[in-house]
N, CA, C and O atoms as a printed pandas DataFrame, in Angstrom:
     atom_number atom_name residue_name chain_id  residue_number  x_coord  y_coord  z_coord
0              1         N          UNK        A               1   -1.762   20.070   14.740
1              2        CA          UNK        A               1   -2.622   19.228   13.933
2              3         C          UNK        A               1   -2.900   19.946   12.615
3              4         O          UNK        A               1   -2.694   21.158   12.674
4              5         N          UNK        A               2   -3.270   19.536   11.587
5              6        CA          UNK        A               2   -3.246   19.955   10.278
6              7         C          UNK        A               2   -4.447   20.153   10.056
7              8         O          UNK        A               2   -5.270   19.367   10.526
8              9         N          UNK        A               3   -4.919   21.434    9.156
9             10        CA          UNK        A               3   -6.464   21.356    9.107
10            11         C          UNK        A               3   -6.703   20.340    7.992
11            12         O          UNK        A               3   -6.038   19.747    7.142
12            13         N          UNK        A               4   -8.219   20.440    8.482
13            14        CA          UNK        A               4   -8.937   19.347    7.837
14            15         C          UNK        A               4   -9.001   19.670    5.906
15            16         O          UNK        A               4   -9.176   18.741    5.118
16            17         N          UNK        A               5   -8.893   20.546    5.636
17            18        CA          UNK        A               5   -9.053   21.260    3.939
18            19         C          UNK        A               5   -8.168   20.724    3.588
19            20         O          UNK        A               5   -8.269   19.929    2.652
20            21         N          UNK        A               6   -6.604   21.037    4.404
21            22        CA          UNK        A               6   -4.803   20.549    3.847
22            23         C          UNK        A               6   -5.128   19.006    3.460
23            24         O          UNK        A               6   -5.148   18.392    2.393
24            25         N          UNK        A               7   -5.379   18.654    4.841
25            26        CA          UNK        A               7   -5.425   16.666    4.367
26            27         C          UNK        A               7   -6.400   16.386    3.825
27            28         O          UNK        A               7   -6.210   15.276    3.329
28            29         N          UNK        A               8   -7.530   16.783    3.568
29            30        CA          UNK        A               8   -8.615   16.777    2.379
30            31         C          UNK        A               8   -7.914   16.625    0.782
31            32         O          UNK        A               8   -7.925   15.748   -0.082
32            33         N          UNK        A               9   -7.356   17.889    0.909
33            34        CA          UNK        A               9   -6.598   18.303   -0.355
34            35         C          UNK        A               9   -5.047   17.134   -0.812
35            36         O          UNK        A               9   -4.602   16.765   -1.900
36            37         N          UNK        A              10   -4.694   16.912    0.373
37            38        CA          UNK        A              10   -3.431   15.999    0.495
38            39         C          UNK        A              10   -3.781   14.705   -0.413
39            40         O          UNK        A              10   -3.179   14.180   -1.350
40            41         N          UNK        A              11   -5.379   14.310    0.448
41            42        CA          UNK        A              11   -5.449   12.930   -0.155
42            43         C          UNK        A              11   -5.872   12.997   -1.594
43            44         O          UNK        A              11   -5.520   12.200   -2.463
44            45         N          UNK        A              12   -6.567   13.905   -1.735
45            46        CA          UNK        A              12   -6.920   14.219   -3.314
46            47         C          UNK        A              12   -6.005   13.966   -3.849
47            48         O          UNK        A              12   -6.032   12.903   -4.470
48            49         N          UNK        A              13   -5.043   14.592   -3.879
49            50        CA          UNK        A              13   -3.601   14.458   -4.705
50            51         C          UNK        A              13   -3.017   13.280   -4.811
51            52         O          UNK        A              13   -2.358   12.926   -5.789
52            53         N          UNK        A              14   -3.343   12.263   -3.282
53            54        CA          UNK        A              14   -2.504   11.563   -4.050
54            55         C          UNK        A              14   -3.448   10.420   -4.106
55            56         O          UNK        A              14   -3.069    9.308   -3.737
56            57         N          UNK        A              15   -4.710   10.628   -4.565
57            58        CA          UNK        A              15   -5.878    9.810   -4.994
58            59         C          UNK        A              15   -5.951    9.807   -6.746
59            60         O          UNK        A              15   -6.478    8.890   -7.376
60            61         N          UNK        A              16   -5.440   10.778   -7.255
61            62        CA          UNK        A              16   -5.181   11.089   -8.306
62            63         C          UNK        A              16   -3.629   10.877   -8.949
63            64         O          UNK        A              16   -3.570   10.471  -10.109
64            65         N          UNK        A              17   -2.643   11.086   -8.374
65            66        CA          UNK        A              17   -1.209   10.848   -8.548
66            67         C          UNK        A              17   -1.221    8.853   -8.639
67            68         O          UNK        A              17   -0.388    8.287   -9.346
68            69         N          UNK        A              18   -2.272    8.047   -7.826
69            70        CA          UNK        A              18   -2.251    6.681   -7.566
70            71         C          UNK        A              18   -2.541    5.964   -8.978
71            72         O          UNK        A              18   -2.072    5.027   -9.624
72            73         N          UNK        A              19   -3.682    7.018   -9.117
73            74        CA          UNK        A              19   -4.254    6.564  -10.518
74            75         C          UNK        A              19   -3.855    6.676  -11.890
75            76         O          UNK        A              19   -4.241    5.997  -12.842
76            77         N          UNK        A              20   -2.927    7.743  -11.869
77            78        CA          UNK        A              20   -2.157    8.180  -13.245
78            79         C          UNK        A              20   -0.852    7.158  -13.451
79            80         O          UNK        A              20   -0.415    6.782  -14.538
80            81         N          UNK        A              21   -0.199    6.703  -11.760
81            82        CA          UNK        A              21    0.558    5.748  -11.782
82            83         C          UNK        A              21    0.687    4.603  -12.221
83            84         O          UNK        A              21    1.612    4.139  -12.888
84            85         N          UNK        A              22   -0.993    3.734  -11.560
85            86        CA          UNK        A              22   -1.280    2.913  -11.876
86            87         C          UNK        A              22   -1.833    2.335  -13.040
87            88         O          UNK        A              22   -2.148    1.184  -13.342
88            89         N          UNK        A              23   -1.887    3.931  -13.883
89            90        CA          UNK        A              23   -2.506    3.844  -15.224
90            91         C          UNK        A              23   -0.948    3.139  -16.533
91            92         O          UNK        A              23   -0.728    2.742  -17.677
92            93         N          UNK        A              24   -0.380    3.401  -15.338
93            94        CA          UNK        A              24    1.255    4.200  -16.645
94            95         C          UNK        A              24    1.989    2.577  -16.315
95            96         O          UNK        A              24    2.901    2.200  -17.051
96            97         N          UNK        A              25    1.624    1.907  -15.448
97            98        CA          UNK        A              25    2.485    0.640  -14.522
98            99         C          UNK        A              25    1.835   -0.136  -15.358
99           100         O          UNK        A              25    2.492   -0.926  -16.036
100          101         N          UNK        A              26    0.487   -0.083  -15.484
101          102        CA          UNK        A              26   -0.009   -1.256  -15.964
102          103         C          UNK        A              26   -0.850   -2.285  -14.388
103          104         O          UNK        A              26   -1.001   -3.500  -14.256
104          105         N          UNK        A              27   -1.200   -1.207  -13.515
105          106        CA          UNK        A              27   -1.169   -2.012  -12.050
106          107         C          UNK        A              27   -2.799   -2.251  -12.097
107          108         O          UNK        A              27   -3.610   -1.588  -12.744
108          109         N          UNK        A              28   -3.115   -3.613  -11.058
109          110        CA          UNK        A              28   -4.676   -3.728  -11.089
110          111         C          UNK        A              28   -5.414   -2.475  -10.164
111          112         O          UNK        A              28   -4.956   -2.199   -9.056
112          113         N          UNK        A              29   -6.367   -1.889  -10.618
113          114        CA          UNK        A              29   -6.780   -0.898   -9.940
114          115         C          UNK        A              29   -7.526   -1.386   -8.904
115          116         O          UNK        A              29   -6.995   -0.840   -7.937
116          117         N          UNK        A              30   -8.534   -2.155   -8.426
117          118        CA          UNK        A              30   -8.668   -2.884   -7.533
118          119         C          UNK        A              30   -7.727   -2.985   -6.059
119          120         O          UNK        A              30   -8.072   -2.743   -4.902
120          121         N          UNK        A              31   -6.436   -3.434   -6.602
121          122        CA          UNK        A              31   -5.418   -3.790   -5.213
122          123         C          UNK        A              31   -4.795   -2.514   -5.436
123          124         O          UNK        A              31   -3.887   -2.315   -4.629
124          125         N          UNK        A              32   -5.025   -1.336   -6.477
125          126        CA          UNK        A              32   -4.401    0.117   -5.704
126          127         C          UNK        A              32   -5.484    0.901   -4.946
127          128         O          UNK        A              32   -5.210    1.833   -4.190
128          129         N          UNK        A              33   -6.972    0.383   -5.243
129          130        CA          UNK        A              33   -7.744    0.884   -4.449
130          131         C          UNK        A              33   -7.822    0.766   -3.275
131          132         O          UNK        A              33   -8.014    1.667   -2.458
132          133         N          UNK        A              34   -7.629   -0.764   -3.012
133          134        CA          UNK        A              34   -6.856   -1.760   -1.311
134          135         C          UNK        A              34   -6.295   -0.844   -1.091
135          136         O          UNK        A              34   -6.986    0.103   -0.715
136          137         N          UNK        A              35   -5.356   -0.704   -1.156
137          138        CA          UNK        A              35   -3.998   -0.112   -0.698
138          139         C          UNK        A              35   -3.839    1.010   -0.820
139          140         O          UNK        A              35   -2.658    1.322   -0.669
140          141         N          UNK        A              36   -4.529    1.859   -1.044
141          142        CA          UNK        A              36   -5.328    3.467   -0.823
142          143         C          UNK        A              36   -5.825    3.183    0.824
143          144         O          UNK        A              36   -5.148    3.498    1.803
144          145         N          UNK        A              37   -6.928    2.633    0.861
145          146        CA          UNK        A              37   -7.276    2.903    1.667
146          147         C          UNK        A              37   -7.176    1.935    2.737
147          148         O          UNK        A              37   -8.068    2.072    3.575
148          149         N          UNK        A              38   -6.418    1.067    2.944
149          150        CA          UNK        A              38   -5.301    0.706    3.857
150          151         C          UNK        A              38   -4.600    1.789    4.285
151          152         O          UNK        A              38   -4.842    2.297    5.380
152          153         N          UNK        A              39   -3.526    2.319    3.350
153          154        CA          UNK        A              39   -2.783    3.457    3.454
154          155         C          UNK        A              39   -3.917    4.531    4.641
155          156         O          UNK        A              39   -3.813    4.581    5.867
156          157         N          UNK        A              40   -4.668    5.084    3.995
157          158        CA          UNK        A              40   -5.688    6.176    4.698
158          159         C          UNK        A              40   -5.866    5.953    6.503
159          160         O          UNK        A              40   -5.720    6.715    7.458
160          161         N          UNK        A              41   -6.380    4.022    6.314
161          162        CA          UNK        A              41   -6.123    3.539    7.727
162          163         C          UNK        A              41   -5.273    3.711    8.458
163          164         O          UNK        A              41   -5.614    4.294    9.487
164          165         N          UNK        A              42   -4.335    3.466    8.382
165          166        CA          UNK        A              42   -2.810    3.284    8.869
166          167         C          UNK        A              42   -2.374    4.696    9.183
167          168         O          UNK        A              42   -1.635    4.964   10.130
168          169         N          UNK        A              43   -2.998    5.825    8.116
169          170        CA          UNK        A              43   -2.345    7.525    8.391
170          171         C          UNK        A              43   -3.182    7.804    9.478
171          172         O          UNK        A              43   -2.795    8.700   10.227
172          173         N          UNK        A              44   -4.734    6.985    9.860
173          174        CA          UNK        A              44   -5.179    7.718   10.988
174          175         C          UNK        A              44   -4.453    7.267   12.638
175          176         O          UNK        A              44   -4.633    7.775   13.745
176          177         N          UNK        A              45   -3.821    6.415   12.313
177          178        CA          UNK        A              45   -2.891    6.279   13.349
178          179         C          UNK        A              45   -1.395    6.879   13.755
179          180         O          UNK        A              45   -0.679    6.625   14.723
180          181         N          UNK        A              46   -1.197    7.832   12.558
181          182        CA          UNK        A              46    0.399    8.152   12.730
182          183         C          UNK        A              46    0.036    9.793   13.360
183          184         O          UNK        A              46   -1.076   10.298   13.512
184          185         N          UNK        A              47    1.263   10.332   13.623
185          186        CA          UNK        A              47    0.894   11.800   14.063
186          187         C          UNK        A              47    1.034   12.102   12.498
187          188         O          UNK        A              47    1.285   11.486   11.463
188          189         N          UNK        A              48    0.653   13.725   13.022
189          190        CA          UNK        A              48    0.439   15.065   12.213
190          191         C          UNK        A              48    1.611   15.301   11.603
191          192         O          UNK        A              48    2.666   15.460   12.217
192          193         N          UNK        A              49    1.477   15.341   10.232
193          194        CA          UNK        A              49    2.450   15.380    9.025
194          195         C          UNK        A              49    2.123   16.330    8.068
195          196         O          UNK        A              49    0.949   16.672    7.921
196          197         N          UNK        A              50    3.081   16.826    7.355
197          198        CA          UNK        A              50    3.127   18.181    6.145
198          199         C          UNK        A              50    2.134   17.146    5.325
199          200         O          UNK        A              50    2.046   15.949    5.599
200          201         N          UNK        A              51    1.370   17.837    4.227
201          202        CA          UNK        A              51    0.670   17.507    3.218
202          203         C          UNK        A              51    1.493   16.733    2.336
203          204         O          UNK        A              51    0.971   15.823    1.692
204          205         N          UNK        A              52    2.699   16.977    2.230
205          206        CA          UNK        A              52    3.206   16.169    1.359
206          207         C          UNK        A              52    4.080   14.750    1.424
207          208         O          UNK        A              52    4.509   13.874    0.672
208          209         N          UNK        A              53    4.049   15.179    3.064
209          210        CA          UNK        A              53    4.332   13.379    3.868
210          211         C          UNK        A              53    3.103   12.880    3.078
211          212         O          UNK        A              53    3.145   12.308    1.989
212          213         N          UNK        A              54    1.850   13.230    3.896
213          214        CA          UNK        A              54    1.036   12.257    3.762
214          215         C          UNK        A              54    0.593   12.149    2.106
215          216         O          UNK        A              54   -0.400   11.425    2.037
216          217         N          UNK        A              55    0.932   12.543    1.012
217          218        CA          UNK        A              55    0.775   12.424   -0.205
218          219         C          UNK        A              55    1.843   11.021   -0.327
219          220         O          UNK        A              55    1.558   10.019   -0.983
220          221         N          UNK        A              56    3.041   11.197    0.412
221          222        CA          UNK        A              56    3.818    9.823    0.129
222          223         C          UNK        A              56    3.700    8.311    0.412
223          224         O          UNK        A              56    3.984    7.204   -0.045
224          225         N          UNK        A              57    2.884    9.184    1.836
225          226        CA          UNK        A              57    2.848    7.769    2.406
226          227         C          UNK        A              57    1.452    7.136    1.734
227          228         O          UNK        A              57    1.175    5.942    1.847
228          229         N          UNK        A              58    0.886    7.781    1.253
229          230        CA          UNK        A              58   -0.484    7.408    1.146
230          231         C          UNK        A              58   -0.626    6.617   -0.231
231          232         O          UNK        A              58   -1.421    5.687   -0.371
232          233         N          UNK        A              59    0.421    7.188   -1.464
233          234        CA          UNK        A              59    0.849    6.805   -2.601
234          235         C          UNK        A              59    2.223    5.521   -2.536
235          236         O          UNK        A              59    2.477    4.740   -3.453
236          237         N          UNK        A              60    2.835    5.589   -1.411
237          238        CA          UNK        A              60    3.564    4.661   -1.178
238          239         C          UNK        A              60    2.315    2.809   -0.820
239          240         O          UNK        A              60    2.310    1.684   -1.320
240          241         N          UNK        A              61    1.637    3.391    0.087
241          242        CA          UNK        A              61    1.230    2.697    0.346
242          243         C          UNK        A              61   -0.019    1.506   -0.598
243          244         O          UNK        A              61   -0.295    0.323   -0.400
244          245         N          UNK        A              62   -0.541    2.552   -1.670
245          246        CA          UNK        A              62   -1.317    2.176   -3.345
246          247         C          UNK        A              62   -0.221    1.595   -3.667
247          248         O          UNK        A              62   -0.395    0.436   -3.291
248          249         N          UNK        A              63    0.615    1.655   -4.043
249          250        CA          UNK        A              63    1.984    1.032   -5.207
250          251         C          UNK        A              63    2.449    0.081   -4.620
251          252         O          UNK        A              63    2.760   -0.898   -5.298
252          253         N          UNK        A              64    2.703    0.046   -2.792
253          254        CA          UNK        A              64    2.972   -1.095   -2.552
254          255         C          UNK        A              64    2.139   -2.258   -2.825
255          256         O          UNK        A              64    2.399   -3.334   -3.365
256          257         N          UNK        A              65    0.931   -1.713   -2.252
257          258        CA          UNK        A              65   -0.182   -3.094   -2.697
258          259         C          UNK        A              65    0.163   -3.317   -4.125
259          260         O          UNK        A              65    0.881   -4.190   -4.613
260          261         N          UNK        A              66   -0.599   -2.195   -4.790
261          262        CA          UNK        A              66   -0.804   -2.560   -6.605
262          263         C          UNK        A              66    0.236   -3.475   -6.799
263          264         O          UNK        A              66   -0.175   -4.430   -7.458
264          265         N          UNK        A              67    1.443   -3.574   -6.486
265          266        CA          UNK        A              67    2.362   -4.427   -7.063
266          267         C          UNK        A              67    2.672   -5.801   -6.322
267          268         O          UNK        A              67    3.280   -6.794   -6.720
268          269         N          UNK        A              68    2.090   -5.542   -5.191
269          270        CA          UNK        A              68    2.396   -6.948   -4.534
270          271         C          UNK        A              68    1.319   -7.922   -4.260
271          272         O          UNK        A              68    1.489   -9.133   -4.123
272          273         N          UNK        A              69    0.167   -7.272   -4.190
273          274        CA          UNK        A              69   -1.364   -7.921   -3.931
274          275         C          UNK        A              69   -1.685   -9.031   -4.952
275          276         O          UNK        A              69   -2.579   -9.861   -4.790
276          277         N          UNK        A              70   -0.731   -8.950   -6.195
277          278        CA          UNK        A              70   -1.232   -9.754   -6.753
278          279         C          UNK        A              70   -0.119  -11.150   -6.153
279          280         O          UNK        A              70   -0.751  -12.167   -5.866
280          281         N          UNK        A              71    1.013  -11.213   -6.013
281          282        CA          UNK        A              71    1.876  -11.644   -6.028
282          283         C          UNK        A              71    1.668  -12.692   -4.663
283          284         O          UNK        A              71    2.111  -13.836   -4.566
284          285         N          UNK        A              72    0.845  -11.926   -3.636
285          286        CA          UNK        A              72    0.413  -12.461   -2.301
286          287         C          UNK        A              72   -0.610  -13.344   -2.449
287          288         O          UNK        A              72   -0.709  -14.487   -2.002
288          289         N          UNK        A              73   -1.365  -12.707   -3.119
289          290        CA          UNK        A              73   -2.476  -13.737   -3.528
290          291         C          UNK        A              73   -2.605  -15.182   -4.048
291          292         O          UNK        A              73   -3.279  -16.194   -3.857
292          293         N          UNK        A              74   -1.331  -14.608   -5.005
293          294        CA          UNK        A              74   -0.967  -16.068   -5.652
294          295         C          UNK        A              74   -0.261  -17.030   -4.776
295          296         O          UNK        A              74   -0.458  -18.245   -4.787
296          297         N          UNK        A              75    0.586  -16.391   -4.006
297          298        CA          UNK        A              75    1.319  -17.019   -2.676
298          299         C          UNK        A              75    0.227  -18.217   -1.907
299          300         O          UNK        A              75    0.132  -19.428   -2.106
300          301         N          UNK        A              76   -0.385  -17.470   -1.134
301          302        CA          UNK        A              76   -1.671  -17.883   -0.448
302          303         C          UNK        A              76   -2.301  -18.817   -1.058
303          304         O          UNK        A              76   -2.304  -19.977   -0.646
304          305         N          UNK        A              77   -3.024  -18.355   -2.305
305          306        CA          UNK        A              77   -3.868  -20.080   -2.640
306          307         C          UNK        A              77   -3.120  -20.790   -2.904
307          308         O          UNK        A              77   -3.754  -21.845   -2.944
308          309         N          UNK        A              78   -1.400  -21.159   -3.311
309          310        CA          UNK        A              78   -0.264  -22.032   -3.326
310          311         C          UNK        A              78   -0.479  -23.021   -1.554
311          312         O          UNK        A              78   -0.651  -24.214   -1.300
312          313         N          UNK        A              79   -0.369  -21.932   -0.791
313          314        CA          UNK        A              79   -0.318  -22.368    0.568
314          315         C          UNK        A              79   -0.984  -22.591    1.210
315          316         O          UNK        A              79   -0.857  -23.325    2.190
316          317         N          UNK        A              80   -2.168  -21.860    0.752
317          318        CA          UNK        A              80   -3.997  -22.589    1.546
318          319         C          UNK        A              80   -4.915  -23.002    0.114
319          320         O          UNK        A              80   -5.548  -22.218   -0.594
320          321         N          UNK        A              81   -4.822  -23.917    0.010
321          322        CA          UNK        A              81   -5.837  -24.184   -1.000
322          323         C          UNK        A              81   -7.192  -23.833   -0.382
323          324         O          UNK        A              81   -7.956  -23.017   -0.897
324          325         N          UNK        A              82   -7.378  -24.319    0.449
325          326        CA          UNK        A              82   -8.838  -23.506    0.976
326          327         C          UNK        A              82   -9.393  -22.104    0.602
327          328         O          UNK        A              82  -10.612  -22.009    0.749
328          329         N          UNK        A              83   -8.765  -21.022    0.159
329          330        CA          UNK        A              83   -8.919  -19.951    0.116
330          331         C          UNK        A              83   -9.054  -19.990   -1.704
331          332         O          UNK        A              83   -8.825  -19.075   -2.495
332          333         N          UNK        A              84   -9.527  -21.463   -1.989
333          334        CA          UNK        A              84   -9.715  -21.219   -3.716
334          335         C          UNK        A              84  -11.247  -20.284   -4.072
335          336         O          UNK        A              84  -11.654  -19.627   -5.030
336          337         N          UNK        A              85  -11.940  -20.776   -2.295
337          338        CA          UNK        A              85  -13.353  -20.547   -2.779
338          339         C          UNK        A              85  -13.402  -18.990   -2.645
339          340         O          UNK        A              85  -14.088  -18.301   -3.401
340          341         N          UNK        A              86  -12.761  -18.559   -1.801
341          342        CA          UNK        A              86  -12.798  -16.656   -2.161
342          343         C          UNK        A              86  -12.241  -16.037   -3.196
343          344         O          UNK        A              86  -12.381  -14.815   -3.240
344          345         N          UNK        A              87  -11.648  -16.563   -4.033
345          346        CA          UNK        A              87  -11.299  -15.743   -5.324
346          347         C          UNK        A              87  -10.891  -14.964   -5.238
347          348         O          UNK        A              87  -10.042  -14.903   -4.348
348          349         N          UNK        A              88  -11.149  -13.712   -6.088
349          350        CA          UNK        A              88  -10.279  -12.454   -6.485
350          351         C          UNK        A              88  -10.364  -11.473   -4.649
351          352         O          UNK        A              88   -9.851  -10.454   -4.188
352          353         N          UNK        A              89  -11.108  -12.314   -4.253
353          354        CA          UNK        A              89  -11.176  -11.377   -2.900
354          355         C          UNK        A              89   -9.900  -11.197   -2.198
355          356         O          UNK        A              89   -9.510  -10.188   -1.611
356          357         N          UNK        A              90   -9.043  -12.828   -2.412
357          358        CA          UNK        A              90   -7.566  -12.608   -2.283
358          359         C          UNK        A              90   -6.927  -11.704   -2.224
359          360         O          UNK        A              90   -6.608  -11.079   -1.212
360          361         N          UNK        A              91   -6.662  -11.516   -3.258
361          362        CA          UNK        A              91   -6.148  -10.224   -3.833
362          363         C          UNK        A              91   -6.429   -8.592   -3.184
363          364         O          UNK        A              91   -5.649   -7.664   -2.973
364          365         N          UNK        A              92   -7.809   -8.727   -3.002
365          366        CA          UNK        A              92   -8.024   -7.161   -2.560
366          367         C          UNK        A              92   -7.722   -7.266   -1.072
367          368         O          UNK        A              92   -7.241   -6.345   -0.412
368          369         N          UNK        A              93   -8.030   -8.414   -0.621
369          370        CA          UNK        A              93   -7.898   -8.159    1.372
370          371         C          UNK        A              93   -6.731   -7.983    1.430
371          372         O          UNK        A              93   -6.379   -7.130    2.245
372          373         N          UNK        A              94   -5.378   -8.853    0.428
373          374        CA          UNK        A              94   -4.273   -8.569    0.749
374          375         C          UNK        A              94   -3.183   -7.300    0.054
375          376         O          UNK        A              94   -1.999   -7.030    0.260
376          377         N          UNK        A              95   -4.271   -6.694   -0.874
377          378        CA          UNK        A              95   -4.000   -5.224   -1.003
378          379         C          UNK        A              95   -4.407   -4.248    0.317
379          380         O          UNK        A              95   -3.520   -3.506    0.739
380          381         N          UNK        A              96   -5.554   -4.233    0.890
381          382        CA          UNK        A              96   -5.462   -3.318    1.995
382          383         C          UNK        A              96   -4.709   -3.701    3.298
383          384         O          UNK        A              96   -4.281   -2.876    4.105
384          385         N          UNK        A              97   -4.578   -5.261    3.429
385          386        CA          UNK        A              97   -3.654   -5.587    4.319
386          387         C          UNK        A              97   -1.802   -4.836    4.257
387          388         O          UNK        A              97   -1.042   -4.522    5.173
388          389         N          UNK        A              98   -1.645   -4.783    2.776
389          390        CA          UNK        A              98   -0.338   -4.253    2.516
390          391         C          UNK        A              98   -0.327   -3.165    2.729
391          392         O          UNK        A              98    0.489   -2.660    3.501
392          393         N          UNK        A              99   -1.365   -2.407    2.011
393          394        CA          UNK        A              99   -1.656   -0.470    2.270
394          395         C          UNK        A              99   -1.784   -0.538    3.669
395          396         O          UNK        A              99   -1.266    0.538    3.968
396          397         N          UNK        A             100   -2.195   -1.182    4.988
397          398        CA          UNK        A             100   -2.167   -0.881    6.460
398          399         C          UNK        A             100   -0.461   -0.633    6.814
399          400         O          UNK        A             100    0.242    0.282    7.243
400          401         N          UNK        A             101   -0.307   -1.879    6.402
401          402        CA          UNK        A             101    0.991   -2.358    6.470
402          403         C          UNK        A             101    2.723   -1.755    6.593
403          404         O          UNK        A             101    3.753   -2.039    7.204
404          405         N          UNK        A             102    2.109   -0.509    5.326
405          406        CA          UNK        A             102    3.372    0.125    4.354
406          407         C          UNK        A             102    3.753    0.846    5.096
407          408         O          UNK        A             102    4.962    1.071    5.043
408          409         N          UNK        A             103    3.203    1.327    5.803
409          410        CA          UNK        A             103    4.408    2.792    6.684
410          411         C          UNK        A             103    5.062    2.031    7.401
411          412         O          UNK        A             103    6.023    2.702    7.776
412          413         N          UNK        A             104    5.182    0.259    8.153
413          414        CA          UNK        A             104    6.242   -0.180    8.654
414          415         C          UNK        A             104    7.382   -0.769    7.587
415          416         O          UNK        A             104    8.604   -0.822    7.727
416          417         N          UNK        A             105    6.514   -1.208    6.431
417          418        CA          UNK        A             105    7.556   -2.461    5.599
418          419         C          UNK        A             105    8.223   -1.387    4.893
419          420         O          UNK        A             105    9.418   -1.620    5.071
420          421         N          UNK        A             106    8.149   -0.668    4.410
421          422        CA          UNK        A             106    8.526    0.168    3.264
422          423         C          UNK        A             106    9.987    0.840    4.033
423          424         O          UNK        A             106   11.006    0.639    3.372
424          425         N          UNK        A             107   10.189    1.645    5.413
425          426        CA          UNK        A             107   11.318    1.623    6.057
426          427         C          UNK        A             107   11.904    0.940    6.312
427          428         O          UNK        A             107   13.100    1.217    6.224
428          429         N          UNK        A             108   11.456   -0.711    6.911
429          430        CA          UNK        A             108   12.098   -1.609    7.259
430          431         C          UNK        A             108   13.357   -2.041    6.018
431          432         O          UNK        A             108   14.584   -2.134    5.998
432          433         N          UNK        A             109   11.960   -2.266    4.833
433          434        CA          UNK        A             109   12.917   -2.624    3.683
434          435         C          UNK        A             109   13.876   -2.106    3.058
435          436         O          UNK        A             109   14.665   -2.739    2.357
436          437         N          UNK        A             110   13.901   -0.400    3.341
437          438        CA          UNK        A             110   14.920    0.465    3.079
438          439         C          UNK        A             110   15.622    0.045    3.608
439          440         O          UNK        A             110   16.285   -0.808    3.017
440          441         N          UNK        A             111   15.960    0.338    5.041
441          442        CA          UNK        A             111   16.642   -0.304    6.070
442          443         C          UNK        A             111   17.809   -1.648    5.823
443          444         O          UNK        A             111   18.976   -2.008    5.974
444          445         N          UNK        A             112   16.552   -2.001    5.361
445          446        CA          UNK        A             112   17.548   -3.785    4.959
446          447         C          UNK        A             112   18.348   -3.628    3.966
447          448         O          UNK        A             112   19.525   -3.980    4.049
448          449         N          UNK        A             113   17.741   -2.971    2.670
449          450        CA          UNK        A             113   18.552   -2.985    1.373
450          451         C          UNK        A             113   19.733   -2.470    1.700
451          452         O          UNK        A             113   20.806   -3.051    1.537
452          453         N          UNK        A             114   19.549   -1.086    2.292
453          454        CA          UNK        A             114   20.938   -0.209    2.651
454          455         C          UNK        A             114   22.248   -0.962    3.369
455          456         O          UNK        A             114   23.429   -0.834    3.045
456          457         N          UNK        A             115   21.752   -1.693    4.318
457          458        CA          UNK        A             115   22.549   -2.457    5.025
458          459         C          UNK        A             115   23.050   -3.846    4.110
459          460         O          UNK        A             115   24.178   -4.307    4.287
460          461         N          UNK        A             116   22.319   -4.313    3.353
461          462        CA          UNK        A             116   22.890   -5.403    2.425
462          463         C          UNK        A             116   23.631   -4.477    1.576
463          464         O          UNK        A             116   24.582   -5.049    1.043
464          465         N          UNK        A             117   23.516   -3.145    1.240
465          466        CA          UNK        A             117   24.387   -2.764    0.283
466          467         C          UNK        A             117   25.526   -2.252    0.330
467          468         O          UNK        A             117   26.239   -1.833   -0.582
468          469         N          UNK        A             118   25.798   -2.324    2.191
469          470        CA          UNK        A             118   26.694   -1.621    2.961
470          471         C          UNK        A             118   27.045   -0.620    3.347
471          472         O          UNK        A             118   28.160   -0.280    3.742
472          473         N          UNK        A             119   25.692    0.188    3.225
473          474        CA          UNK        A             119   25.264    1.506    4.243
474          475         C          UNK        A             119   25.005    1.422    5.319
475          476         O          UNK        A             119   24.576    0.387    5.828
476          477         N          UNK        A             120   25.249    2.732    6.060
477          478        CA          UNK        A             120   24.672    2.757    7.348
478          479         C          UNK        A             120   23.453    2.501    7.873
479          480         O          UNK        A             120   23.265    2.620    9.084
């Protein structure tokens, strides 16, 4: 198990690496905040990883949201109009829904691309 200072320090890094990203992308900070701590959720379920796994996964998991939370959102009130009356909340539930999310989709989707591209 990893001490508690390493993954202290881990997430710092990439609490800060999320934000310089999201500064440079142009991403809503809001759905990288989702998806921070989605991400965070999701790491307390995986085993014990080097500091710099969990810097990836944790920053994988901000960027996935930041970039898709908005995109979902817009999806959704297309497909539930009902969900006009929650607003921007859209957006953030389905940023931390994505940050939970990312340590499965993010391999899967590797996975897929490689194989559409005719890799192993």
């Amino acid at each position: 198990m990893t001490e508690p200072a390493s993954s202290t320090a881990s997430i710092a890094l990439a609490a800060g690496t999320i934000t310089l990203s999201g500064s440079v992308f142009g991403v809503q900070y809001d759905a990288l905040l989702a998806g921070f701590f989605g991400g965070l959720v999701s790491l307390s379920y995986l085993p014990p990883m080097s500091a710099l796994k969990i810097v990836g996964t944790v920053v994988g998991s901000a960027l996935l949201a930041g970039f898709f939370a908005p995109v979902l959102a817009v999806a959704a009130l297309h497909y539930f109009p009902w969900l006009q009356g929650v607003g921007d909340f859209t957006r953030i539930a389905g940023g931390a829904a994505l940050g939970i999310a990312a340590q499965v989709l993010i391999p899967v989707g590797l996975r897929r691309l490689s194989s559409l591209l005719g890799g192993q």
